[in-house]
Short mmCIF file of C-alpha atoms in Angstrom, two decimals:
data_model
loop_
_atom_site.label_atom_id
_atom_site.label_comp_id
_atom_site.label_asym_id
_atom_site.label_seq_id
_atom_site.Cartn_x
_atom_site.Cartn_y
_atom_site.Cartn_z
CA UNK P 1 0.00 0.00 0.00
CA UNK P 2 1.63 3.61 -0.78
CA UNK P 3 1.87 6.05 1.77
CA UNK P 4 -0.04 9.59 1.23
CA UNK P 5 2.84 11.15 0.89
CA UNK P 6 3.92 8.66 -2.07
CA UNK P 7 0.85 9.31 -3.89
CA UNK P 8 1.23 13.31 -2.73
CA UNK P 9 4.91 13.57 -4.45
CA UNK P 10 3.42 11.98 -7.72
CA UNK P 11 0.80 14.08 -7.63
CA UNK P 12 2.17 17.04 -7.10
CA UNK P 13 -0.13 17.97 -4.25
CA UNK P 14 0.17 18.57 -0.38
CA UNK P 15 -0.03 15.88 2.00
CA UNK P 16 -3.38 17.39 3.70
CA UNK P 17 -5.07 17.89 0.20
CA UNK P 18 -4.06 13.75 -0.63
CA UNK P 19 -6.05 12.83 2.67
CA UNK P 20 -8.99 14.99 2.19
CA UNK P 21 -9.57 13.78 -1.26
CA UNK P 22 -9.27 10.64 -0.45
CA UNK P 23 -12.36 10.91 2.14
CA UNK P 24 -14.22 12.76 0.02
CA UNK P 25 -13.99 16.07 1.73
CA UNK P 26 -17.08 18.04 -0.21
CA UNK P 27 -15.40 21.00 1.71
CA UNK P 28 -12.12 20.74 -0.04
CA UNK P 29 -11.67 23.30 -3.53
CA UNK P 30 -9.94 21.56 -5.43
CA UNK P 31 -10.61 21.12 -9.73
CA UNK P 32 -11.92 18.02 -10.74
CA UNK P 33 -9.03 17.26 -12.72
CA UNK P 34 -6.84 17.62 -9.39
CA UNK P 35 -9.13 15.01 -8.10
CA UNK P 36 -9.09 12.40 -10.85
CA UNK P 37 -5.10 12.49 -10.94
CA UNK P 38 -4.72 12.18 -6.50
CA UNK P 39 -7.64 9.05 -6.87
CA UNK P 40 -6.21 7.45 -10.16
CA UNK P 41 -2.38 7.93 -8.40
CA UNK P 42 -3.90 5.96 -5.59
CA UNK P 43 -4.88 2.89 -7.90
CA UNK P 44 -1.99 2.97 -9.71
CA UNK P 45 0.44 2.69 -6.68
CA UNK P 46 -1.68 0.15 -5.43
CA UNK P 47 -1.34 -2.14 -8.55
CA UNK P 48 1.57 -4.18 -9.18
CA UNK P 49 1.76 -4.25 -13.20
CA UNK P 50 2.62 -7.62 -14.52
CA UNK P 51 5.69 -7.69 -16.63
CA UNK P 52 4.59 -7.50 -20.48
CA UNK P 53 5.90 -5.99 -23.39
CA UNK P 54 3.22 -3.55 -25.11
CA UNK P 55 2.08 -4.80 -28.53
CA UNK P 56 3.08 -3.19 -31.70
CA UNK P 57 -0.18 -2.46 -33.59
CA UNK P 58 -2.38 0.15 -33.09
CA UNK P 59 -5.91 -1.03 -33.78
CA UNK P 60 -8.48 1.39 -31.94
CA UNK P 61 -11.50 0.02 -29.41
CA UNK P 62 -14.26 2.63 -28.27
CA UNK P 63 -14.66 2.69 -24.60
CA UNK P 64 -18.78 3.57 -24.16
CA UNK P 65 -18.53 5.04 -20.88
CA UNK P 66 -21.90 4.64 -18.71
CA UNK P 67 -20.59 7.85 -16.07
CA UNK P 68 -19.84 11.12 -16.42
CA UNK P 69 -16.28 12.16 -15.77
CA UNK P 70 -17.96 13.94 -12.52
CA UNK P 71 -19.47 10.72 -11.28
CA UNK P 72 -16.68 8.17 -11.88
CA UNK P 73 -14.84 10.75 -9.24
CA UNK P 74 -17.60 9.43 -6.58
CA UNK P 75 -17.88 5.67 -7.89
CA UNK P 76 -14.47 4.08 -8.27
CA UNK P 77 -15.57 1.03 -9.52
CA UNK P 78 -15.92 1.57 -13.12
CA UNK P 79 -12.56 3.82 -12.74
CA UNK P 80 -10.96 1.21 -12.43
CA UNK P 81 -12.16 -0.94 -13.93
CA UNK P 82 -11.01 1.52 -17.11
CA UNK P 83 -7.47 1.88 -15.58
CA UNK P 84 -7.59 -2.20 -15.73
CA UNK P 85 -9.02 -1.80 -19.70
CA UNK P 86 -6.00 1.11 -20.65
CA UNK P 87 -3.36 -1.32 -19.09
CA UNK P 88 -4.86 -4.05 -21.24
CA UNK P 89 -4.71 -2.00 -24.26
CA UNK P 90 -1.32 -0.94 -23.78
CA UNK P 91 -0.23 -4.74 -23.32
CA UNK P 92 -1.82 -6.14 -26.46
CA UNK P 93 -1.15 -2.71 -28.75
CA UNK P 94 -4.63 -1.30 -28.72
CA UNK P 95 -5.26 2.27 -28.41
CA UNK P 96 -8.45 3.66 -27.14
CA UNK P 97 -10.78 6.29 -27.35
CA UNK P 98 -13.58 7.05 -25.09
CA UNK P 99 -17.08 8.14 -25.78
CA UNK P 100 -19.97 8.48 -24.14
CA UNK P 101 -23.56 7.88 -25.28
CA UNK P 102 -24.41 11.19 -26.36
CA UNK P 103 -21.39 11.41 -28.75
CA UNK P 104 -21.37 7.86 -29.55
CA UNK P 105 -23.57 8.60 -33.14
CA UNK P 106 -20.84 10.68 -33.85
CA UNK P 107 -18.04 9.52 -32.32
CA UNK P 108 -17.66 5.38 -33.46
CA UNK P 109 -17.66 4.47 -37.30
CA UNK P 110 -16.21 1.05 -39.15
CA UNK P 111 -12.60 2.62 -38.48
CA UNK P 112 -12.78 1.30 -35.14
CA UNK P 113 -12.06 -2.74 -34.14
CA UNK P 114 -14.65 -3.23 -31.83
CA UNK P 115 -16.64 -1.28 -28.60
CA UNK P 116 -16.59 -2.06 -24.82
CA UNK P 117 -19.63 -0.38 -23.67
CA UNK P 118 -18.57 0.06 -19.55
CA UNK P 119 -21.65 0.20 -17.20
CA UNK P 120 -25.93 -0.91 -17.58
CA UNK P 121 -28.22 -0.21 -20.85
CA UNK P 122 -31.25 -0.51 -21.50
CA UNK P 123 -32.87 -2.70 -24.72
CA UNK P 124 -33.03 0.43 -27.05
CA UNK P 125 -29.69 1.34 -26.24
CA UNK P 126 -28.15 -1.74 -26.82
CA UNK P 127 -29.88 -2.22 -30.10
CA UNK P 128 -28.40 1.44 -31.11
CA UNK P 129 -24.88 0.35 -29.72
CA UNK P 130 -25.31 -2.78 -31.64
CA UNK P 131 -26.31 -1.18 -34.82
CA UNK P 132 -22.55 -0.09 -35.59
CA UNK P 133 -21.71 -3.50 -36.66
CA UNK P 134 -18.78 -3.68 -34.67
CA UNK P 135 -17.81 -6.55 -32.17
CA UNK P 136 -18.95 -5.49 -28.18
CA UNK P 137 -18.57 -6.16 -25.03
CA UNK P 138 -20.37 -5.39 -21.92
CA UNK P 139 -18.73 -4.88 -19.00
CA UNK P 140 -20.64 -4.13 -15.57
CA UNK P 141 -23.93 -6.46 -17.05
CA UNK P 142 -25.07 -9.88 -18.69
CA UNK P 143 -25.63 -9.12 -21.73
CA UNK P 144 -26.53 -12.51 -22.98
CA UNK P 145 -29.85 -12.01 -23.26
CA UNK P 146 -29.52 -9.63 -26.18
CA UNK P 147 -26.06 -12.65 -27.77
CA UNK P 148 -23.07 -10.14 -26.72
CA UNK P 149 -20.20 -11.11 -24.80
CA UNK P 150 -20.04 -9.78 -21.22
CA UNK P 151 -18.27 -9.41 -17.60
CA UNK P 152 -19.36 -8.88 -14.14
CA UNK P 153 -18.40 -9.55 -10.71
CA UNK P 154 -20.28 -11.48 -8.29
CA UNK P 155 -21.76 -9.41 -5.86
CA UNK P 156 -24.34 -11.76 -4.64
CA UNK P 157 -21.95 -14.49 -2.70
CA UNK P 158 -20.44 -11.66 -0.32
CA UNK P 159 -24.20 -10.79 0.79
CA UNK P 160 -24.39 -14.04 2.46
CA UNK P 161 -20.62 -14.25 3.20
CA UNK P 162 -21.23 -11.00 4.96
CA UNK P 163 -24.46 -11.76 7.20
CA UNK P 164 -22.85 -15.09 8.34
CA UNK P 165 -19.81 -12.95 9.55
CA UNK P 166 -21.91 -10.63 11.32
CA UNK P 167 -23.77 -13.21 12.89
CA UNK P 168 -20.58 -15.44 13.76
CA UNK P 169 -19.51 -12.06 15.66
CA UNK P 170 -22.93 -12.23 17.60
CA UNK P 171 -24.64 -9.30 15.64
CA UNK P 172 -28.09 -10.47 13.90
CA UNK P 173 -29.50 -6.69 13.63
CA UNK P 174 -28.69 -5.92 10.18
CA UNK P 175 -28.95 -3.42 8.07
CA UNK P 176 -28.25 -2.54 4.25
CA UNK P 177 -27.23 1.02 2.53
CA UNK P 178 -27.19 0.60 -1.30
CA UNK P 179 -27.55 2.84 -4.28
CA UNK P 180 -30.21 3.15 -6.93
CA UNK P 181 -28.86 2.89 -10.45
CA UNK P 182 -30.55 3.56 -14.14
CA UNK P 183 -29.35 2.55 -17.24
CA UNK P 184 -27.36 5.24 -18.99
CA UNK P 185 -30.60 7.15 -20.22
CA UNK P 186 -32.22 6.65 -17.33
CA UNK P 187 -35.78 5.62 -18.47
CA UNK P 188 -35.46 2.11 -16.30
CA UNK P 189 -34.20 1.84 -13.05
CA UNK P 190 -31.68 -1.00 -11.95
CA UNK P 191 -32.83 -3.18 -8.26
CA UNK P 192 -29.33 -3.86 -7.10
CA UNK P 193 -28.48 -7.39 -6.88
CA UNK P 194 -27.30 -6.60 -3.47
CA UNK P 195 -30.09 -5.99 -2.38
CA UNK P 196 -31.70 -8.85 -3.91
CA UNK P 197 -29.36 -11.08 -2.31
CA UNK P 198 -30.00 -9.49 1.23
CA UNK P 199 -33.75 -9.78 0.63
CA UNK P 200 -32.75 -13.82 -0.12
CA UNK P 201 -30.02 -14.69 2.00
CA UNK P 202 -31.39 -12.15 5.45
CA UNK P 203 -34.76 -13.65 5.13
CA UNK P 204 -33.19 -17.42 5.02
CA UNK P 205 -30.95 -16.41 8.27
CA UNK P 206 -33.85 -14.49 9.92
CA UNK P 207 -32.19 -10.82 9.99
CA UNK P 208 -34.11 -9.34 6.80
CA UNK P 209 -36.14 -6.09 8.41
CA UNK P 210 -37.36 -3.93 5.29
CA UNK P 211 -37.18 -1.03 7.98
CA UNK P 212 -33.15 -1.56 8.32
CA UNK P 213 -32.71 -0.94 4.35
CA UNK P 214 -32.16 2.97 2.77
CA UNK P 215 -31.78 3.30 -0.83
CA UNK P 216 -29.93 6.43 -2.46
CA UNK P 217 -27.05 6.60 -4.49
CA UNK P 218 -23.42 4.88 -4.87
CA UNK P 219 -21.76 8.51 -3.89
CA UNK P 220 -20.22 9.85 -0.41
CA UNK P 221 -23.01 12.14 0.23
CA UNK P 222 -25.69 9.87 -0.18
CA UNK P 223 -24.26 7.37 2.42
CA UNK P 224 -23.56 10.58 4.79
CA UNK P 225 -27.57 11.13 4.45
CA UNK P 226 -28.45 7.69 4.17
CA UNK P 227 -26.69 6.71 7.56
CA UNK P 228 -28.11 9.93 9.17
CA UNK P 229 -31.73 8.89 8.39
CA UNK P 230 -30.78 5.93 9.40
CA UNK P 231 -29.68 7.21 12.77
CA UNK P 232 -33.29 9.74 12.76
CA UNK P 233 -35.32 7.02 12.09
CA UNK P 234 -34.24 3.40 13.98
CA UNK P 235 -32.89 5.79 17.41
CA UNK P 236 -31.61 2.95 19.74
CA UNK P 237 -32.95 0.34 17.29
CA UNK P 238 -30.02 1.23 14.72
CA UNK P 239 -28.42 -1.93 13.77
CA UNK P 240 -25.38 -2.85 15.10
CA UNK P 241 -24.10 -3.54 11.55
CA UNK P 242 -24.63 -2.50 8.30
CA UNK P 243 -23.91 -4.00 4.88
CA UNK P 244 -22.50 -0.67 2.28
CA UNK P 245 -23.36 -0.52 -1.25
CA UNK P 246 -19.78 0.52 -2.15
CA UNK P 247 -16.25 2.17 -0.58
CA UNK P 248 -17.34 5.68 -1.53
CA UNK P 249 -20.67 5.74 0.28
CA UNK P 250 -18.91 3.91 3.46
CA UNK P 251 -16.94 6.94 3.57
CA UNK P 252 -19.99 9.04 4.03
CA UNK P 253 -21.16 6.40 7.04
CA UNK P 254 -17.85 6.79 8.49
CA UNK P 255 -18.60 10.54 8.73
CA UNK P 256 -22.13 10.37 10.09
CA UNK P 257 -21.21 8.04 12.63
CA UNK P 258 -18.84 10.50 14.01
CA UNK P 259 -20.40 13.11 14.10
CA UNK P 260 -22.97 11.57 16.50
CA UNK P 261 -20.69 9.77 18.18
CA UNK P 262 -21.38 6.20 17.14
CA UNK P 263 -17.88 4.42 17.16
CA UNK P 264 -17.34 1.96 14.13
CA UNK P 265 -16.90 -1.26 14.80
CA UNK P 266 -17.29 -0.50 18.47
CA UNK P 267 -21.23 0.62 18.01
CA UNK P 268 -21.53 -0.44 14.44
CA UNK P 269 -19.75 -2.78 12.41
CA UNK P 270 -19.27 -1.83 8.25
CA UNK P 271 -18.67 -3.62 5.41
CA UNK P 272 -18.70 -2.48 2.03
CA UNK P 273 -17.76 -3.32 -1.79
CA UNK P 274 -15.32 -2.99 -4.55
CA UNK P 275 -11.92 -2.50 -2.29
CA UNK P 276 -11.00 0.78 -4.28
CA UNK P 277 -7.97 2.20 -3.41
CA UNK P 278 -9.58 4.89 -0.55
CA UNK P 279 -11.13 1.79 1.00
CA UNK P 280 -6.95 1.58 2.95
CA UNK P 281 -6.90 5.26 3.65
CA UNK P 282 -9.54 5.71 5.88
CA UNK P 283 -9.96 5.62 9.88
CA UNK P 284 -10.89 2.97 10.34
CA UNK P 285 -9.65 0.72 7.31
CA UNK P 286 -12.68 -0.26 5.67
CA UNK P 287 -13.86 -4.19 5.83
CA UNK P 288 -14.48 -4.38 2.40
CA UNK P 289 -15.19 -6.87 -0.73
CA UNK P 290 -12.89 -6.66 -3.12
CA UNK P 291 -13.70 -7.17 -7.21
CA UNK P 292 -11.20 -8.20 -9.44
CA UNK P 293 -11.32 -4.90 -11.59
CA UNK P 294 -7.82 -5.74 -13.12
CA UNK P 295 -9.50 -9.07 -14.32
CA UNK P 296 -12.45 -7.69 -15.27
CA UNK P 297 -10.58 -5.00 -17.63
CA UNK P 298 -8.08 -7.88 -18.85
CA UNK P 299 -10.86 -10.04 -19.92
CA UNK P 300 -12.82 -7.33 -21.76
CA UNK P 301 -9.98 -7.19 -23.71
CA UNK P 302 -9.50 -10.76 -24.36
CA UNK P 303 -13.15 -11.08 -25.30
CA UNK P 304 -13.31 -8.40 -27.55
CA UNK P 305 -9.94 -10.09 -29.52
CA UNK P 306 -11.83 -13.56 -29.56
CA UNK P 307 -14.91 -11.75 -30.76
CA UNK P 308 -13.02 -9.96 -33.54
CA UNK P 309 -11.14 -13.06 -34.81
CA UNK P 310 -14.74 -15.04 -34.48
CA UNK P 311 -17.74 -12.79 -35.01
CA UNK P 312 -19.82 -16.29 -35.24
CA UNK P 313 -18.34 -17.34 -32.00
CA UNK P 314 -20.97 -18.39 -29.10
CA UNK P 315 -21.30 -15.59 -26.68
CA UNK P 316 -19.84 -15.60 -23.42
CA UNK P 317 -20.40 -14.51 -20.13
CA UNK P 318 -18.21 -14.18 -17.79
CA UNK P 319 -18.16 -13.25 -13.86
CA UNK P 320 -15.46 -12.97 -11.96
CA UNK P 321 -15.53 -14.07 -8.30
CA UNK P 322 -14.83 -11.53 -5.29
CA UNK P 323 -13.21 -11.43 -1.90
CA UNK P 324 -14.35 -10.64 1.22
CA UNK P 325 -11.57 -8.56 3.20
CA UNK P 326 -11.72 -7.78 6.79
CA UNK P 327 -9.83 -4.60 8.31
CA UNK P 328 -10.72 -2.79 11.06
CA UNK P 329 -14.41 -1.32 10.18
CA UNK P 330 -15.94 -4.48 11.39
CA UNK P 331 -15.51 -7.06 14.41
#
């Protein structure tokens, strides 16, 4: 793990402005720009590259990117998930350019090899994605519904890893704090499997409580308000654990907690998902479950080249397992 002062001297900030980045300090003015190089310094130093020699061609892929530049700065995940995806490229001698869905018209013609369209669409926009003619694949959904090639990660496994650790630790009072996604145009709205799982898997181990779940969004903020309604709402009946939708909103927990006083673990325990980079920086460590992002960007790449060599090939899906990770946010 690099030291804030590592990623501080790389990125040509202070020490104090590395931290409060890295909790998502809405107070800090900084440029957005300044924040995307401190958070994608912190990935980077926390990746070990594996020795390869980049390839020699220079065949382009459109990366279809699902967030704004604004909201990847909140939810890691798919940032690195394209960090993963450019170290790919740079490996196997692709080059890539990124678009977004209101360019993408514009933006992708038959110059390009193939697309790998990062985050959830809905039918119409996969049928206008798939109308370029171009090999795809999806990355962040199963797409095999529609007969394109996709990745995921399992986030239903660590649900019930989760609650058994909880209750193996003698805490059955349970709650979950998960985000409310749309696909990119945002005419359908996306139940997390998350919280499909806990709906499954709590009800089976007899700590489901609809009253114990808030739904807002995978960003800082929202878990800061979540976990404060939370706190208005259940008083003394707050659950002495909760189950996080990602790293970035368990930041935002973190804070609430503190300000009223609520010690984490001692009070209540956290886990969350996706073990980003900021997951090791704060205080407490966060307990957290990490996706294989570098695996995930890897084998969009390798999908996409068996795709192009193959267009008739069957499609596949593929999803990745994940890790649960204890630190200190949890007993």
């Amino acid at each position: 793990m690099a030291t804030i002062k590592e990623i501080a001297d790389k990125a040509g900030v202070s020490i104090t402005t590395v931290s409060r980045i890295l909790n998502f300090d809405a107070a800090l003015s900084v440029t957005d720009t300044t924040r995307a190089r401190v958070l994608r310094i912190a990935e980077e130093l926390d990746y070990t590259p594996r020795r390869k020699k980049a390839g020699r061609t220079s065949k382009k892929i459109a990366v279809l990117q699902w967030h704004s530049a604004a909201q990847e700065l909140n939810d890691l995940y798919y940032l690195q998930i394209q960090n993963a995806i450019e170290r790919s490229a740079l490996m196997m001698g692709y080059s890539l350019n990124y678009v977004t869905i209101t360019d993408f018209e514009k933006g992708v013609n038959k110059s390009f090899s193939g697309i790998i369209a990062l985050g959830k669409y809905d039918h119409d926009e996969i049928l206008n994605i798939a109308d370029k003619g171009l090999p795809i694949v999806f990355v962040g959904q199963n797409s095999l519904v529609y007969g394109f090639d996709s990745i995921t990660s399992d986030f239903v496994s660590p649900v019930q890893w989760i609650i058994d650790h909880f209750q193996e630790a003698g805490i059955n009072d349970i709650g979950l704090l998960i985000g409310q996604e749309a696909t990119s145009a945002g005419r359908h709205l996306i139940k997390d499997t998350r919280l499909k799982a806990f709906e499954t898997f709590g009800q089976e181990a007899g700590v489901y409580d609809p009253a114990r779940i808030f739904v807002g969004e995978f960003t800082p903020t929202s878990g800061y308000d979540l976990m404060n309604q939370a706190i208005a709402q259940l008083g003394d009946e707050l659950p002495h654990a909760f189950i996080v939708g990602n790293d970035a909103m368990a930041v935002g927990v973190i804070r609430a907690l503190r300000e009223h006083n609520l010690a984490v673990p001692g009070r209540v325990s956290l886990i969350s998902f996706n073990d980003v980079a900021v997951a090791r920086y704060t205080t407490p460590k966060l307990s957290t479950v990490h996706a294989y992002t570098d695996l995930m960007g890897s084998g969009a790449l390798h999908l996409l080249r068996k795709r192009i060599a193959d267009p008739e090939r069957v499609p596949q899906q593929l999803n990745f397992a994940t890790k649960l990770i204890l630190r200190k946010s949890s007993k």
